[in-house]
PDB file of C-alpha atoms in Angstrom:
ATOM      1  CA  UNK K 188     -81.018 -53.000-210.824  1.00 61.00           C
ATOM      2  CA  UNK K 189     -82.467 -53.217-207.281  1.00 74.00           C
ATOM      3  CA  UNK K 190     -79.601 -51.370-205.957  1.00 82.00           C
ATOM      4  CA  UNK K 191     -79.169 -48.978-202.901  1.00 87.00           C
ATOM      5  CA  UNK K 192     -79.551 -46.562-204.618  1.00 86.00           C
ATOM      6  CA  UNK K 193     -82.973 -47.741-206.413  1.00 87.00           C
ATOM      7  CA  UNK K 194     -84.318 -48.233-203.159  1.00 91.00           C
ATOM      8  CA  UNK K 195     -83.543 -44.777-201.736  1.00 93.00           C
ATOM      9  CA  UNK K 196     -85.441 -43.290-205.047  1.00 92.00           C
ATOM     10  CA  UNK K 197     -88.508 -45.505-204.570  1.00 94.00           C
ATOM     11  CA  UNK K 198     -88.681 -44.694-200.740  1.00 95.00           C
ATOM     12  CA  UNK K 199     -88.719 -40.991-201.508  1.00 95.00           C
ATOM     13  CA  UNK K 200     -91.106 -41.444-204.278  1.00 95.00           C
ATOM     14  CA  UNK K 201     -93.302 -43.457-202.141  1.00 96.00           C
ATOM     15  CA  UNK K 202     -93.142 -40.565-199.521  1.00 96.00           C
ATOM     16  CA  UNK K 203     -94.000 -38.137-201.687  1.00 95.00           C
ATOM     17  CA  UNK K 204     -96.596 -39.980-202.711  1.00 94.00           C
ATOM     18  CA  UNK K 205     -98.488 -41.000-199.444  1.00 96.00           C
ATOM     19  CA  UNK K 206     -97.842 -37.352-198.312  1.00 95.00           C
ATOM     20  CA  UNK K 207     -99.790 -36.050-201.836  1.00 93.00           C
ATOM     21  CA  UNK K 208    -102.456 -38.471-201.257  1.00 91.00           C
ATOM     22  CA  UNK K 209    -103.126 -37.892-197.382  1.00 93.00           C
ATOM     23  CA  UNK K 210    -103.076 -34.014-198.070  1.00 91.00           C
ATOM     24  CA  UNK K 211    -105.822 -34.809-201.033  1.00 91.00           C
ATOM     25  CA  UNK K 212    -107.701 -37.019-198.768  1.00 92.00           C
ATOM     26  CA  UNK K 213    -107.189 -34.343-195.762  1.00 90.00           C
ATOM     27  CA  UNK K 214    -108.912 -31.984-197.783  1.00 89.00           C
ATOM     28  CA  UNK K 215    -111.374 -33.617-199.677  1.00 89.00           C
ATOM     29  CA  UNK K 216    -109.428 -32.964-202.997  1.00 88.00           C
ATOM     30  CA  UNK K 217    -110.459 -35.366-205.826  1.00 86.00           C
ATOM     31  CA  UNK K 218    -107.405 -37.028-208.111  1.00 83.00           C
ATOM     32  CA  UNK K 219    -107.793 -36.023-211.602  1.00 81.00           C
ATOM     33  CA  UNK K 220    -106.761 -39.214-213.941  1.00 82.00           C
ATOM     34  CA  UNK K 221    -106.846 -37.676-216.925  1.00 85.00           C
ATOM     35  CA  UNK K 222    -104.458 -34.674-215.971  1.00 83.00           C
ATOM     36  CA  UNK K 223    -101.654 -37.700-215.210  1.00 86.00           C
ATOM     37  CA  UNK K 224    -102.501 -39.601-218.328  1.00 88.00           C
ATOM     38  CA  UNK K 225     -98.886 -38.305-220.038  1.00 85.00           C
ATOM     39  CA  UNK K 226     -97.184 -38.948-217.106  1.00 87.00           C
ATOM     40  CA  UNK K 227     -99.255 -42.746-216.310  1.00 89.00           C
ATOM     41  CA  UNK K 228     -99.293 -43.536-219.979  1.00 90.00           C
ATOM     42  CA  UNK K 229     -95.144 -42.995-219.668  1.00 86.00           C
ATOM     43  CA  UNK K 230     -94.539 -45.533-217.321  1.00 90.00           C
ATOM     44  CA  UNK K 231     -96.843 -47.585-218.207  1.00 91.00           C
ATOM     45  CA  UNK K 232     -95.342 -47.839-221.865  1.00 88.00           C
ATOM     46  CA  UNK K 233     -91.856 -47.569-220.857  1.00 86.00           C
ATOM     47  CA  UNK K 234     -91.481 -50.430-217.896  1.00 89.00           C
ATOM     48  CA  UNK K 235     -91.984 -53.436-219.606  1.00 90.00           C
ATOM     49  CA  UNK K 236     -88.997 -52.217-221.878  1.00 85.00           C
ATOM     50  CA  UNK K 237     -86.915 -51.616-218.317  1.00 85.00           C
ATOM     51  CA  UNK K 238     -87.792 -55.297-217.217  1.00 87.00           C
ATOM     52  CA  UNK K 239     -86.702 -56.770-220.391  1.00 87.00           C
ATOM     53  CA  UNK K 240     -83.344 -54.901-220.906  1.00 84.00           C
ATOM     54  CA  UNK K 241     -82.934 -55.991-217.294  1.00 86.00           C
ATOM     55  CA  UNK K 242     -83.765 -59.337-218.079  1.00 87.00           C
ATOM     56  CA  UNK K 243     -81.743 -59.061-221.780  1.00 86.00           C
ATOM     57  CA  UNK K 244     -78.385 -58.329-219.459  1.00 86.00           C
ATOM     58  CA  UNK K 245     -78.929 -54.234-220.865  1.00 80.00           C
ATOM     59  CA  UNK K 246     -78.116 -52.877-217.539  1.00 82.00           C
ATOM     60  CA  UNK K 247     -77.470 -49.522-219.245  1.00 79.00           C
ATOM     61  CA  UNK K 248     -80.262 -49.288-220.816  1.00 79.00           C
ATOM     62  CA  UNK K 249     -82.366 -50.642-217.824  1.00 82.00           C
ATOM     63  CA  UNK K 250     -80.833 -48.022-215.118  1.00 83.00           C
ATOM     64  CA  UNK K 251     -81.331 -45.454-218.248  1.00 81.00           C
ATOM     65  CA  UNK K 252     -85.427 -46.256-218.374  1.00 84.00           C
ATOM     66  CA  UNK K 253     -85.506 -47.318-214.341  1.00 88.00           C
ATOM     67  CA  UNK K 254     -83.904 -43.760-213.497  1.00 86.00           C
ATOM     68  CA  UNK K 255     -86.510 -41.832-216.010  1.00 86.00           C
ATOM     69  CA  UNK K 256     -89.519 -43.786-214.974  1.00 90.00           C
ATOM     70  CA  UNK K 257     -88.492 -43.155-211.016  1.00 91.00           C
ATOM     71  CA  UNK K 258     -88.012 -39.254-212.228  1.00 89.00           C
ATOM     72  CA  UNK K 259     -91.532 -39.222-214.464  1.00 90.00           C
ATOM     73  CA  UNK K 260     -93.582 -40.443-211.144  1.00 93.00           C
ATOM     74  CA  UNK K 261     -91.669 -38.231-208.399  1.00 94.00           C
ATOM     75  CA  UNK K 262     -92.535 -35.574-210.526  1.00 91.00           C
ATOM     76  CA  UNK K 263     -96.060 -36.672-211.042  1.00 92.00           C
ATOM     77  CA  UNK K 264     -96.308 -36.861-206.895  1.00 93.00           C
ATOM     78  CA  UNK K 265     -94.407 -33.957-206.286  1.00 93.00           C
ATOM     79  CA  UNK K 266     -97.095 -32.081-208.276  1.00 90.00           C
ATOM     80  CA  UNK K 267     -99.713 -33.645-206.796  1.00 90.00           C
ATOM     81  CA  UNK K 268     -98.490 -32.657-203.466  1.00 91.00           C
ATOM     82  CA  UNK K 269     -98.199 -28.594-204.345  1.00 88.00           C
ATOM     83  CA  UNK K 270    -101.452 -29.264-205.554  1.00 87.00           C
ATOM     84  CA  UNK K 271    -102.799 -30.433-202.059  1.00 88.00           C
ATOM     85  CA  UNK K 272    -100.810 -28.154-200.044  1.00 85.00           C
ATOM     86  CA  UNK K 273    -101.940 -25.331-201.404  1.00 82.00           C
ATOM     87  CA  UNK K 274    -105.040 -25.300-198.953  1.00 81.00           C
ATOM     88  CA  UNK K 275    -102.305 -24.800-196.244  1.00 80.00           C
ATOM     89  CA  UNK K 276    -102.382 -21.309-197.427  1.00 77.00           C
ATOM     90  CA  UNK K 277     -98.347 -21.311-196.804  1.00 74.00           C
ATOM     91  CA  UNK K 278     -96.672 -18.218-198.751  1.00 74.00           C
ATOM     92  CA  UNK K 279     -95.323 -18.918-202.233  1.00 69.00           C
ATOM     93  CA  UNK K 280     -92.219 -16.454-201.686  1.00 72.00           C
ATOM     94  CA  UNK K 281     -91.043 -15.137-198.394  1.00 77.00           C
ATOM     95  CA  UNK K 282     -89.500 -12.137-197.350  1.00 83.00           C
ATOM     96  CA  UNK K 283     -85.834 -13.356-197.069  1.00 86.00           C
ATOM     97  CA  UNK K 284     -86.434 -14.485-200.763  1.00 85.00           C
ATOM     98  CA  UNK K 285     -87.945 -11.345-201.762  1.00 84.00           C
ATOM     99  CA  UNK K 286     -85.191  -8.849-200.424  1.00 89.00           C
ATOM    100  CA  UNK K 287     -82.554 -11.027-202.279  1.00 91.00           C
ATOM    101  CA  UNK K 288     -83.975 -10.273-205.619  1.00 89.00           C
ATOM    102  CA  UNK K 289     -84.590  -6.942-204.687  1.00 90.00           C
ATOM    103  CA  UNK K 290     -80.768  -7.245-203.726  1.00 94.00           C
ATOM    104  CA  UNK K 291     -79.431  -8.257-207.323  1.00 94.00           C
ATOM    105  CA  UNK K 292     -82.613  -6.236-209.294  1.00 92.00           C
ATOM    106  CA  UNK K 293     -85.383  -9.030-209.662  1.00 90.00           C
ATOM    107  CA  UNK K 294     -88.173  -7.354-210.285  1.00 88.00           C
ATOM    108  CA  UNK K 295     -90.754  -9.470-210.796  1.00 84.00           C
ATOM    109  CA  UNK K 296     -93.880  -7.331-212.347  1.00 85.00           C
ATOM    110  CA  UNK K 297     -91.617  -6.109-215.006  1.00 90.00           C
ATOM    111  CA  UNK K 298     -90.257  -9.027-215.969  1.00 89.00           C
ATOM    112  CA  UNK K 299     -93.873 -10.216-216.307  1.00 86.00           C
ATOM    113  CA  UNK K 300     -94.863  -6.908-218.067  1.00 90.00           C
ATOM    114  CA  UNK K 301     -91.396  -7.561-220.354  1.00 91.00           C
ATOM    115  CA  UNK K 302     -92.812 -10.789-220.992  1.00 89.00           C
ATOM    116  CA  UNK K 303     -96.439  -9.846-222.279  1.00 89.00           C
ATOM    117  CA  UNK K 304     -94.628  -7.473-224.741  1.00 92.00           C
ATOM    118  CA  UNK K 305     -92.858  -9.914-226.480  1.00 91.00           C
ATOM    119  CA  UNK K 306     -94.901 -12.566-227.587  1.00 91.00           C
ATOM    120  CA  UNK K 307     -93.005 -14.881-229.206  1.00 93.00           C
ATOM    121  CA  UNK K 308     -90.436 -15.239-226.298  1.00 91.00           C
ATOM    122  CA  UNK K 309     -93.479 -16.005-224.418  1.00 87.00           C
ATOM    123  CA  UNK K 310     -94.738 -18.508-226.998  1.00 90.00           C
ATOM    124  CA  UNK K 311     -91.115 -20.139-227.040  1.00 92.00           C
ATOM    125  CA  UNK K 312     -90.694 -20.101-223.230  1.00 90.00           C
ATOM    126  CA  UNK K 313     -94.204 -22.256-223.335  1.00 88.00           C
ATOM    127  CA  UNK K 314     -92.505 -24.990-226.008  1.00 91.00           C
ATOM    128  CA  UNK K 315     -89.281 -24.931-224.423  1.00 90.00           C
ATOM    129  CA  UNK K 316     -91.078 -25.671-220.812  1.00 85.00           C
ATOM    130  CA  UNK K 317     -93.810 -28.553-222.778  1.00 86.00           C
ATOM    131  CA  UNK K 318     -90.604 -29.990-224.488  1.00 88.00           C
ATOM    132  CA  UNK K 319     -88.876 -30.614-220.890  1.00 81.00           C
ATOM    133  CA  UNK K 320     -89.671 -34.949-220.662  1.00 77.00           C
ATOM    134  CA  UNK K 321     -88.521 -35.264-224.278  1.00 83.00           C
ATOM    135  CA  UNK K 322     -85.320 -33.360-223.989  1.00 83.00           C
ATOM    136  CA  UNK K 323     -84.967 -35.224-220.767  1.00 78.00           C
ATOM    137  CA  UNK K 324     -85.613 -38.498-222.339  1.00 76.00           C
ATOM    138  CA  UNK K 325     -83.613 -37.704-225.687  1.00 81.00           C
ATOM    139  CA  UNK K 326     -80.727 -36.878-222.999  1.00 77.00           C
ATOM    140  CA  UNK K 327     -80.971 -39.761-220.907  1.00 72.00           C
ATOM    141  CA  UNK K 328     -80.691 -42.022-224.123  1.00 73.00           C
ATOM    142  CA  UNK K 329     -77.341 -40.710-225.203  1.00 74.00           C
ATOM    143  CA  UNK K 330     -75.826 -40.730-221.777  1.00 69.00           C
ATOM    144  CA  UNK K 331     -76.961 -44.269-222.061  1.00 65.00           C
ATOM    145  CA  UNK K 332     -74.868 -45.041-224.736  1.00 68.00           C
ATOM    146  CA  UNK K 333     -71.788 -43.559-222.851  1.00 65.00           C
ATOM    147  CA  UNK K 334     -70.315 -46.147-220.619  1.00 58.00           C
ATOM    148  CA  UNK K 335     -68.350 -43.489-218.513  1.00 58.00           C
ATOM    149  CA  UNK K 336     -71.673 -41.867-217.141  1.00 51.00           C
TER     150      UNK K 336
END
């Protein structure tokens, strides 16, 4: 399980990490527990499963629970970093960006304005995006089963 590759994961997670929390620190941002519960409640349920397949000889279904719980925490860093970059006041889209879409006819107020007139695609787009560590999870499981993957 402690692989290269394992390694390289938990180096860039603990990057991400330390670079979230010194940006928090840097600007006197407060971490908000409860707002991670899902994702801390996740790993903290799901590892003790990923050291006893390990342990069990399971390696598929050890890498299958190592690689989500390494992808559940990124992601949990990754947001806290946005989060404590935003002070940077760094643009969200730049130009180059922007003339592209214009290029290929993204327009993004209408689609927004297309959006707010159809309410149940917006509703759907909502449970499709709040569905995302299930699916993820639900997919991960059957590739698990698949000893070609």
């Amino acid at each position: 399980m402690w692989n290269r590759d394992l390694k390289l994961k938990l180096a860039l997670i603990a990057l991400t990490g330390f670079a979230a929390f010194v940006l928090l620190i840097r600007h006197g941002m407060r971490f908000d527990f409860y707002s991670a519960s899902t994702a801390i409640g996740t790993v903290g349920l799901l590892l003790p499963f990923a050291v006893t397949f390990e342990h069990r000889n399971l390696p598929q279904f050890a890498n299958l629970l190592t690689g989500f719980l390494c992808m559940v925490v990124f992601n949990l860093f990754l947001t806290i970093l946005t989060y404590a970059g935003t002070p940077l006041n760094a643009p969200l889209a730049d130009e180059l960006l922007m003339s592209y879409d214009a290029a290929i006819g993204i327009d993004l107020p209408s689609i927004v304005q297309w959006m707010s007139q159809h309410e149940w695609l917006n509703r759907l787009s909502h449970m499709v995006y709040n569905s995302v560590m299930i699916s993820t999870l639900i997919a991960l499981i059957v590739l698990g089963f698949d000893s070609n993957v």
